[in-house]
Tab-separated table of C-alpha atoms in Angstrom:
chain	number	residue	atom	x	y	z
O	235	UNK	CA	5.197	-58.770	-83.325
O	236	UNK	CA	3.286	-58.091	-79.847
O	237	UNK	CA	2.080	-54.383	-79.027
O	238	UNK	CA	0.545	-54.212	-75.505
O	239	UNK	CA	-1.256	-50.847	-74.371
O	240	UNK	CA	-2.867	-49.793	-71.267
O	241	UNK	CA	-5.719	-47.048	-72.398
O	242	UNK	CA	-7.659	-45.318	-70.255
O	243	UNK	CA	-10.668	-46.280	-72.147
O	244	UNK	CA	-14.482	-46.964	-70.540
O	245	UNK	CA	-16.930	-48.851	-72.489
O	246	UNK	CA	-20.656	-50.518	-71.571
O	247	UNK	CA	-20.615	-52.443	-74.910
O	248	UNK	CA	-17.326	-54.450	-75.128
O	249	UNK	CA	-17.785	-55.077	-78.903
O	250	UNK	CA	-19.048	-51.695	-79.859
O	251	UNK	CA	-15.547	-50.735	-78.501
O	252	UNK	CA	-13.625	-53.545	-80.232
O	253	UNK	CA	-15.097	-52.763	-83.513
O	254	UNK	CA	-13.827	-49.132	-82.806
O	255	UNK	CA	-11.267	-49.348	-82.218
O	256	UNK	CA	-10.531	-52.028	-85.138
O	257	UNK	CA	-11.229	-49.710	-87.264
O	258	UNK	CA	-9.063	-47.560	-86.338
O	259	UNK	CA	-6.186	-50.193	-86.838
O	260	UNK	CA	-7.804	-51.334	-89.921
O	261	UNK	CA	-7.715	-47.524	-91.444
O	262	UNK	CA	-3.858	-47.692	-90.413
O	263	UNK	CA	-2.644	-50.999	-91.170
O	264	UNK	CA	-4.410	-52.456	-93.881
O	265	UNK	CA	-7.325	-55.562	-93.279
O	266	UNK	CA	-6.501	-57.749	-90.724
O	267	UNK	CA	-8.472	-60.595	-92.877
O	268	UNK	CA	-7.777	-62.072	-96.507
O	269	UNK	CA	-11.742	-63.022	-97.111
O	270	UNK	CA	-10.950	-64.238	-100.237
O	271	UNK	CA	-8.123	-66.519	-99.361
O	272	UNK	CA	-9.130	-66.745	-95.547
O	273	UNK	CA	-5.961	-65.175	-94.204
O	274	UNK	CA	-5.095	-63.076	-91.467
O	275	UNK	CA	-1.958	-61.040	-91.325
O	276	UNK	CA	-2.550	-59.520	-87.697
O	277	UNK	CA	-5.161	-59.847	-84.865
O	278	UNK	CA	-6.399	-57.620	-81.925
O	279	UNK	CA	-7.391	-58.605	-78.905
O	280	UNK	CA	-9.108	-56.072	-75.450
O	281	UNK	CA	-9.236	-56.968	-71.996
O	282	UNK	CA	-12.177	-53.917	-71.607
O	283	UNK	CA	-11.200	-53.132	-67.722
O	284	UNK	CA	-13.021	-49.901	-66.849
O	285	UNK	CA	-10.034	-46.836	-67.322
O	286	UNK	CA	-7.911	-49.451	-68.085
O	287	UNK	CA	-8.469	-51.468	-71.099
O	288	UNK	CA	-5.677	-53.681	-71.983
O	289	UNK	CA	-5.007	-54.128	-75.764
O	290	UNK	CA	-2.895	-56.846	-77.537
O	291	UNK	CA	-1.893	-56.287	-80.974
O	292	UNK	CA	0.122	-59.179	-82.821
O	293	UNK	CA	1.371	-58.264	-86.515
O	294	UNK	CA	2.585	-61.684	-87.853
O	295	UNK	CA	6.359	-62.300	-88.572
O	296	UNK	CA	5.753	-65.999	-90.375
O	297	UNK	CA	3.920	-67.431	-92.249
O	298	UNK	CA	2.331	-70.337	-90.878
O	299	UNK	CA	2.917	-69.157	-87.364
O	300	UNK	CA	0.303	-67.654	-84.880
O	301	UNK	CA	1.004	-65.673	-82.184
O	302	UNK	CA	-0.463	-64.447	-79.126
O	303	UNK	CA	-0.135	-64.166	-75.286
O	304	UNK	CA	-0.156	-66.751	-72.275
O	305	UNK	CA	0.526	-65.838	-69.109
O	306	UNK	CA	2.388	-63.010	-70.071
O	307	UNK	CA	4.401	-64.347	-72.334
O	308	UNK	CA	4.149	-64.813	-75.945
O	309	UNK	CA	3.951	-67.740	-77.687
O	310	UNK	CA	4.059	-69.054	-80.975
O	311	UNK	CA	2.201	-71.722	-82.594
O	312	UNK	CA	1.872	-73.013	-86.167
O	313	UNK	CA	-1.231	-72.136	-88.301
O	314	UNK	CA	-2.030	-72.233	-92.387
O	315	UNK	CA	-3.984	-69.545	-92.730
O	316	UNK	CA	-1.922	-67.329	-91.075
O	317	UNK	CA	0.290	-65.166	-93.070
O	318	UNK	CA	3.609	-62.577	-92.544
O	319	UNK	CA	2.319	-58.759	-92.084
O	320	UNK	CA	3.001	-56.870	-95.218
O	321	UNK	CA	3.654	-53.967	-94.105
O	322	UNK	CA	6.526	-51.861	-92.273
O	323	UNK	CA	6.358	-53.816	-88.787
O	324	UNK	CA	4.322	-51.398	-86.628
O	325	UNK	CA	5.953	-50.010	-83.039
O	326	UNK	CA	4.013	-48.589	-80.268
O	327	UNK	CA	4.956	-45.197	-81.697
O	328	UNK	CA	2.955	-46.006	-85.080
O	329	UNK	CA	-0.430	-47.139	-83.212
O	330	UNK	CA	-2.909	-43.860	-83.520
O	331	UNK	CA	-4.921	-42.645	-80.772
O	332	UNK	CA	-7.317	-44.998	-79.736
O	333	UNK	CA	-9.197	-43.306	-77.109
O	334	UNK	CA	-12.418	-41.774	-78.603
B	196	UNK	CA	-62.042	-109.649	14.120
B	197	UNK	CA	-60.297	-106.702	16.068
B	198	UNK	CA	-57.211	-106.619	18.128
B	199	UNK	CA	-56.110	-104.314	20.712
B	200	UNK	CA	-53.197	-104.174	22.790
B	201	UNK	CA	-49.747	-106.348	22.252
B	202	UNK	CA	-50.401	-108.371	18.865
B	203	UNK	CA	-47.201	-110.325	19.588
B	204	UNK	CA	-47.861	-112.944	22.657
B	205	UNK	CA	-44.658	-112.849	23.726
B	206	UNK	CA	-42.018	-110.414	23.545
B	207	UNK	CA	-43.596	-107.914	22.116
B	208	UNK	CA	-42.975	-105.107	19.244
B	209	UNK	CA	-41.721	-103.053	22.323
B	210	UNK	CA	-38.733	-105.425	22.704
B	211	UNK	CA	-37.233	-105.078	19.243
B	212	UNK	CA	-37.942	-101.789	18.286
B	213	UNK	CA	-35.231	-99.502	19.522
B	214	UNK	CA	-35.230	-96.397	16.983
B	215	UNK	CA	-36.977	-94.123	14.986
B	216	UNK	CA	-37.881	-96.233	11.577
B	217	UNK	CA	-37.482	-99.616	13.011
B	218	UNK	CA	-38.909	-102.474	11.612
B	219	UNK	CA	-40.202	-105.719	12.838
B	220	UNK	CA	-38.849	-108.346	10.483
B	221	UNK	CA	-39.320	-112.742	11.160
B	222	UNK	CA	-35.518	-114.727	10.438
B	223	UNK	CA	-36.169	-117.729	13.052
B	224	UNK	CA	-37.684	-115.060	15.407
B	225	UNK	CA	-39.269	-111.825	15.363
B	226	UNK	CA	-35.893	-109.251	15.235
B	227	UNK	CA	-35.790	-105.140	14.526
B	228	UNK	CA	-35.402	-104.309	11.484
B	229	UNK	CA	-33.768	-101.081	11.756
B	230	UNK	CA	-33.767	-98.243	9.438
B	231	UNK	CA	-32.102	-97.103	6.571
B	232	UNK	CA	-29.910	-94.462	5.083
B	233	UNK	CA	-31.927	-91.846	3.261
B	234	UNK	CA	-33.366	-92.419	-0.124
B	235	UNK	CA	-32.687	-96.158	0.720
B	236	UNK	CA	-35.058	-98.506	-0.832
B	237	UNK	CA	-36.190	-101.744	0.655
B	238	UNK	CA	-35.101	-105.231	-1.290
B	239	UNK	CA	-35.206	-108.755	-0.595
B	240	UNK	CA	-32.029	-110.584	-0.227
B	241	UNK	CA	-31.376	-113.960	0.764
B	242	UNK	CA	-35.125	-114.446	1.872
B	243	UNK	CA	-34.624	-111.084	4.059
B	244	UNK	CA	-35.965	-107.573	4.001
B	245	UNK	CA	-32.888	-105.235	3.119
B	246	UNK	CA	-32.275	-101.755	2.621
B	247	UNK	CA	-30.091	-100.876	-0.607
B	248	UNK	CA	-28.888	-98.166	-2.106
B	249	UNK	CA	-30.084	-98.160	-5.574
B	250	UNK	CA	-28.412	-95.504	-8.630
B	251	UNK	CA	-31.697	-94.039	-9.936
B	252	UNK	CA	-30.444	-92.368	-13.329
B	253	UNK	CA	-30.762	-88.713	-11.639
B	254	UNK	CA	-28.601	-90.290	-8.919
B	255	UNK	CA	-25.583	-90.302	-11.076
B	256	UNK	CA	-26.269	-87.572	-13.631
B	257	UNK	CA	-25.191	-84.364	-12.956
B	258	UNK	CA	-25.090	-81.887	-15.732
B	259	UNK	CA	-26.654	-81.288	-18.441
B	260	UNK	CA	-25.606	-82.934	-21.196
B	261	UNK	CA	-24.411	-85.960	-19.218
B	262	UNK	CA	-24.683	-89.481	-20.532
B	263	UNK	CA	-25.852	-92.533	-18.732
B	264	UNK	CA	-24.007	-95.910	-19.633
B	265	UNK	CA	-23.384	-98.992	-17.774
B	266	UNK	CA	-19.748	-99.228	-16.858
B	267	UNK	CA	-19.724	-103.350	-15.824
B	268	UNK	CA	-20.297	-102.556	-12.066
B	269	UNK	CA	-23.144	-99.964	-12.171
B	270	UNK	CA	-24.525	-97.231	-13.791
B	271	UNK	CA	-21.992	-94.009	-14.953
B	272	UNK	CA	-21.719	-90.679	-15.786
B	273	UNK	CA	-20.455	-89.699	-19.203
B	274	UNK	CA	-19.987	-86.097	-18.708
B	275	UNK	CA	-21.297	-83.884	-21.396
B	276	UNK	CA	-18.371	-83.529	-24.308
B	277	UNK	CA	-16.577	-81.197	-26.069
B	278	UNK	CA	-18.778	-79.144	-28.994
B	279	UNK	CA	-18.192	-80.923	-32.112
B	280	UNK	CA	-16.784	-84.266	-30.501
B	281	UNK	CA	-19.098	-87.334	-31.429
B	282	UNK	CA	-19.875	-90.580	-29.094
B	283	UNK	CA	-17.703	-93.146	-30.246
B	284	UNK	CA	-17.976	-97.028	-28.748
B	285	UNK	CA	-14.734	-98.688	-27.662
B	286	UNK	CA	-16.352	-102.002	-28.381
B	287	UNK	CA	-17.057	-105.134	-26.024
B	288	UNK	CA	-16.021	-104.416	-22.635
B	289	UNK	CA	-15.422	-100.647	-23.074
B	290	UNK	CA	-17.291	-97.403	-22.304
B	291	UNK	CA	-17.974	-95.210	-24.472
B	292	UNK	CA	-16.191	-91.597	-24.976
B	293	UNK	CA	-16.818	-88.090	-26.584
B	294	UNK	CA	-14.060	-87.870	-29.514
B	295	UNK	CA	-13.584	-85.125	-32.279
B	296	UNK	CA	-14.521	-86.695	-35.354
B	297	UNK	CA	-12.291	-87.532	-38.233
B	298	UNK	CA	-12.969	-88.393	-41.778
B	299	UNK	CA	-15.965	-86.787	-43.499
B	300	UNK	CA	-16.140	-84.274	-45.913
B	301	UNK	CA	-15.406	-81.287	-46.223
B	302	UNK	CA	-15.020	-78.637	-48.680
B	303	UNK	CA	-12.719	-75.406	-50.442
B	304	UNK	CA	-13.407	-73.353	-53.030
B	305	UNK	CA	-10.823	-71.800	-55.418
B	306	UNK	CA	-12.935	-69.175	-58.110
B	307	UNK	CA	-11.780	-67.172	-60.699
B	308	UNK	CA	-14.140	-64.797	-62.040
B	309	UNK	CA	-13.085	-62.907	-65.432
B	310	UNK	CA	-13.567	-59.959	-64.416
B	311	UNK	CA	-13.958	-57.953	-67.661
B	312	UNK	CA	-15.174	-58.610	-70.707
B	313	UNK	CA	-12.394	-60.117	-73.328
B	314	UNK	CA	-12.488	-59.518	-76.989
B	315	UNK	CA	-11.055	-61.091	-79.910
B	316	UNK	CA	-10.236	-60.758	-83.595
B	317	UNK	CA	-8.087	-63.762	-83.795
B	318	UNK	CA	-8.228	-66.424	-86.110
B	319	UNK	CA	-5.946	-68.999	-84.142
B	320	UNK	CA	-6.632	-69.989	-79.902
B	321	UNK	CA	-5.674	-67.022	-77.778
B	322	UNK	CA	-5.809	-67.365	-74.316
B	323	UNK	CA	-8.690	-65.075	-72.789
B	324	UNK	CA	-6.521	-63.191	-69.642
B	325	UNK	CA	-7.822	-62.667	-66.600
B	326	UNK	CA	-9.923	-66.366	-67.269
B	327	UNK	CA	-6.649	-68.643	-66.409
B	328	UNK	CA	-6.666	-70.502	-63.073
B	329	UNK	CA	-3.980	-71.827	-61.353
B	330	UNK	CA	-4.046	-73.663	-57.613
B	331	UNK	CA	-3.165	-76.843	-55.960
B	332	UNK	CA	-5.582	-79.241	-53.978
B	333	UNK	CA	-3.991	-81.771	-51.416
B	334	UNK	CA	-6.987	-84.021	-51.427
B	335	UNK	CA	-6.146	-85.329	-54.823
B	336	UNK	CA	-9.475	-85.595	-55.752
B	337	UNK	CA	-11.335	-81.540	-56.771
B	338	UNK	CA	-14.164	-80.624	-58.998
B	339	UNK	CA	-14.332	-78.407	-61.423
B	340	UNK	CA	-17.282	-76.478	-63.312
B	341	UNK	CA	-16.301	-73.974	-65.817
B	342	UNK	CA	-18.781	-71.553	-67.717
B	343	UNK	CA	-17.755	-69.392	-70.432
B	344	UNK	CA	-20.171	-66.625	-71.883
B	345	UNK	CA	-18.893	-66.193	-75.241
B	346	UNK	CA	-20.533	-64.485	-78.213
B	347	UNK	CA	-19.560	-63.047	-81.864
B	348	UNK	CA	-20.575	-60.147	-83.320
B	349	UNK	CA	-22.184	-61.464	-86.589
B	350	UNK	CA	-24.684	-64.217	-87.179
B	351	UNK	CA	-22.987	-67.569	-88.521
B	352	UNK	CA	-19.881	-66.734	-87.943
B	353	UNK	CA	-18.237	-69.086	-85.592
B	354	UNK	CA	-16.564	-69.126	-82.194
B	355	UNK	CA	-14.516	-71.965	-81.066
B	356	UNK	CA	-13.792	-72.280	-76.956
B	357	UNK	CA	-11.941	-74.880	-75.373
B	358	UNK	CA	-10.596	-75.305	-72.341
B	359	UNK	CA	-7.148	-76.878	-71.495
B	360	UNK	CA	-5.604	-78.337	-68.082
B	361	UNK	CA	-1.410	-77.722	-68.253
B	362	UNK	CA	-1.713	-77.132	-72.013
B	363	UNK	CA	-3.593	-79.977	-72.760
B	364	UNK	CA	-7.462	-79.829	-74.351
B	365	UNK	CA	-10.122	-80.783	-72.265
B	366	UNK	CA	-12.757	-79.617	-73.321
B	367	UNK	CA	-14.079	-77.743	-76.718
B	368	UNK	CA	-17.317	-76.440	-78.326
B	369	UNK	CA	-17.957	-74.258	-80.928
B	370	UNK	CA	-20.660	-71.683	-81.322
B	371	UNK	CA	-22.269	-69.548	-83.777
B	372	UNK	CA	-22.647	-65.630	-83.241
B	373	UNK	CA	-26.319	-64.457	-83.173
B	374	UNK	CA	-25.733	-60.770	-83.431
B	375	UNK	CA	-23.981	-58.040	-82.261
B	376	UNK	CA	-25.996	-57.427	-79.544
B	377	UNK	CA	-24.029	-56.715	-76.245
B	378	UNK	CA	-26.039	-58.860	-73.854
B	379	UNK	CA	-28.712	-61.642	-74.280
B	380	UNK	CA	-26.771	-63.501	-77.241
B	381	UNK	CA	-24.217	-64.863	-74.935
B	382	UNK	CA	-24.237	-68.299	-74.933
B	383	UNK	CA	-22.826	-70.486	-72.131
B	384	UNK	CA	-19.637	-72.887	-72.520
B	385	UNK	CA	-20.254	-75.229	-69.401
B	386	UNK	CA	-17.680	-77.974	-68.712
B	387	UNK	CA	-17.214	-80.208	-65.457
B	388	UNK	CA	-14.533	-82.628	-64.654
B	389	UNK	CA	-13.022	-83.883	-61.681
B	390	UNK	CA	-9.074	-83.447	-61.049
B	391	UNK	CA	-6.552	-85.708	-59.380
B	392	UNK	CA	-3.133	-83.999	-59.745
B	393	UNK	CA	-1.726	-81.213	-57.410
B	394	UNK	CA	-1.081	-78.478	-59.697
B	395	UNK	CA	-4.026	-77.652	-61.830
B	396	UNK	CA	-3.438	-74.884	-64.313
B	397	UNK	CA	-6.749	-74.213	-66.446
B	398	UNK	CA	-6.859	-71.542	-69.420
B	399	UNK	CA	-9.624	-70.808	-71.676
B	400	UNK	CA	-8.694	-69.974	-75.113
B	401	UNK	CA	-10.700	-68.405	-78.266
B	402	UNK	CA	-11.246	-67.887	-81.368
B	403	UNK	CA	-13.327	-66.601	-84.393
B	404	UNK	CA	-13.860	-68.457	-87.748
B	405	UNK	CA	-13.830	-64.663	-89.761
B	406	UNK	CA	-10.982	-62.675	-88.580
B	407	UNK	CA	-13.376	-59.729	-90.172
B	408	UNK	CA	-15.390	-60.355	-86.716
B	409	UNK	CA	-15.411	-60.507	-83.318
B	410	UNK	CA	-15.440	-63.084	-80.421
B	411	UNK	CA	-16.361	-62.201	-77.336
B	412	UNK	CA	-16.042	-63.477	-73.687
B	413	UNK	CA	-18.414	-61.829	-71.135
B	414	UNK	CA	-17.019	-60.533	-67.619
B	415	UNK	CA	-18.666	-59.450	-64.761
B	416	UNK	CA	-19.534	-61.487	-61.639
B	417	UNK	CA	-23.828	-61.596	-62.644
B	418	UNK	CA	-23.504	-63.074	-65.808
B	419	UNK	CA	-19.612	-63.578	-66.208
B	420	UNK	CA	-17.455	-66.221	-67.042
B	421	UNK	CA	-15.820	-68.706	-64.317
B	422	UNK	CA	-13.768	-71.945	-63.233
B	423	UNK	CA	-14.581	-72.834	-60.014
B	424	UNK	CA	-12.796	-75.721	-58.558
B	425	UNK	CA	-14.152	-77.180	-55.203
B	426	UNK	CA	-11.471	-79.783	-53.521
B	427	UNK	CA	-13.405	-82.591	-51.741
B	428	UNK	CA	-11.383	-83.559	-48.254
């Protein structure tokens, strides 16, 4: 499940910016990475354009199928370490406030 | 020895010279050798003197940039050409000409810079939005240089990076993250290659080996990431 957002965020340290946003999402949706089993159930990508951050959230819908965006389209690839997101599949209205 | 009076015993010079500038020469007898035309020079032809017009270079060339050549019947002028023309020989029995050059190499650049930094926590490859390049090249011969400036926010965690052309991997590398400092820890993934297909579609993909961390691809014009396709004609 892809959720794509644009937010009026500016940052000078994209890594710190990503860490901050990821923490908000982890608090809401749980860890994306299971370090014990080396599996992933969702991921986050951010394009850090000033005042216009694009944020992609992918909550995986099937075991073994990774999802991402390529040229504006959602694409899937097989990946053994991908597991289905176990919670209720979020929608746009479930995304908490990400601005500072 | 000295002379005085008419040097000629009979038929003195006054009997043959009629015009200012005339001279006397001798064939079978003394005779008048009439003055020539302006700028003519005295030559010998058939064992007798002769006034002749000689085409000196400065009488053939008239304009700055003119070129002197032999036309087969004498010196000739090739007027200055058009800017950028080159002098071309037409081979034996032909005159040189100015021509517009054909061939040689010229170049055209297509560049895609990553305008802003891209980060991801994905543990499978994701395409770096803003660092894809789709273009066409008509010459059939283009050089692509790619620089991806990548980092991770934790020591020891691996970033994998790859370039795809038309969805097929053509280069890849792995790097270990060096910490969360936003500048100074980026490593450059540099690839150059030649392409010959008409349409080129490049993507740059990254992943982080541990989903608890973040891979970063640096954007911006100073130390950013970019594709540059240089077409050679």
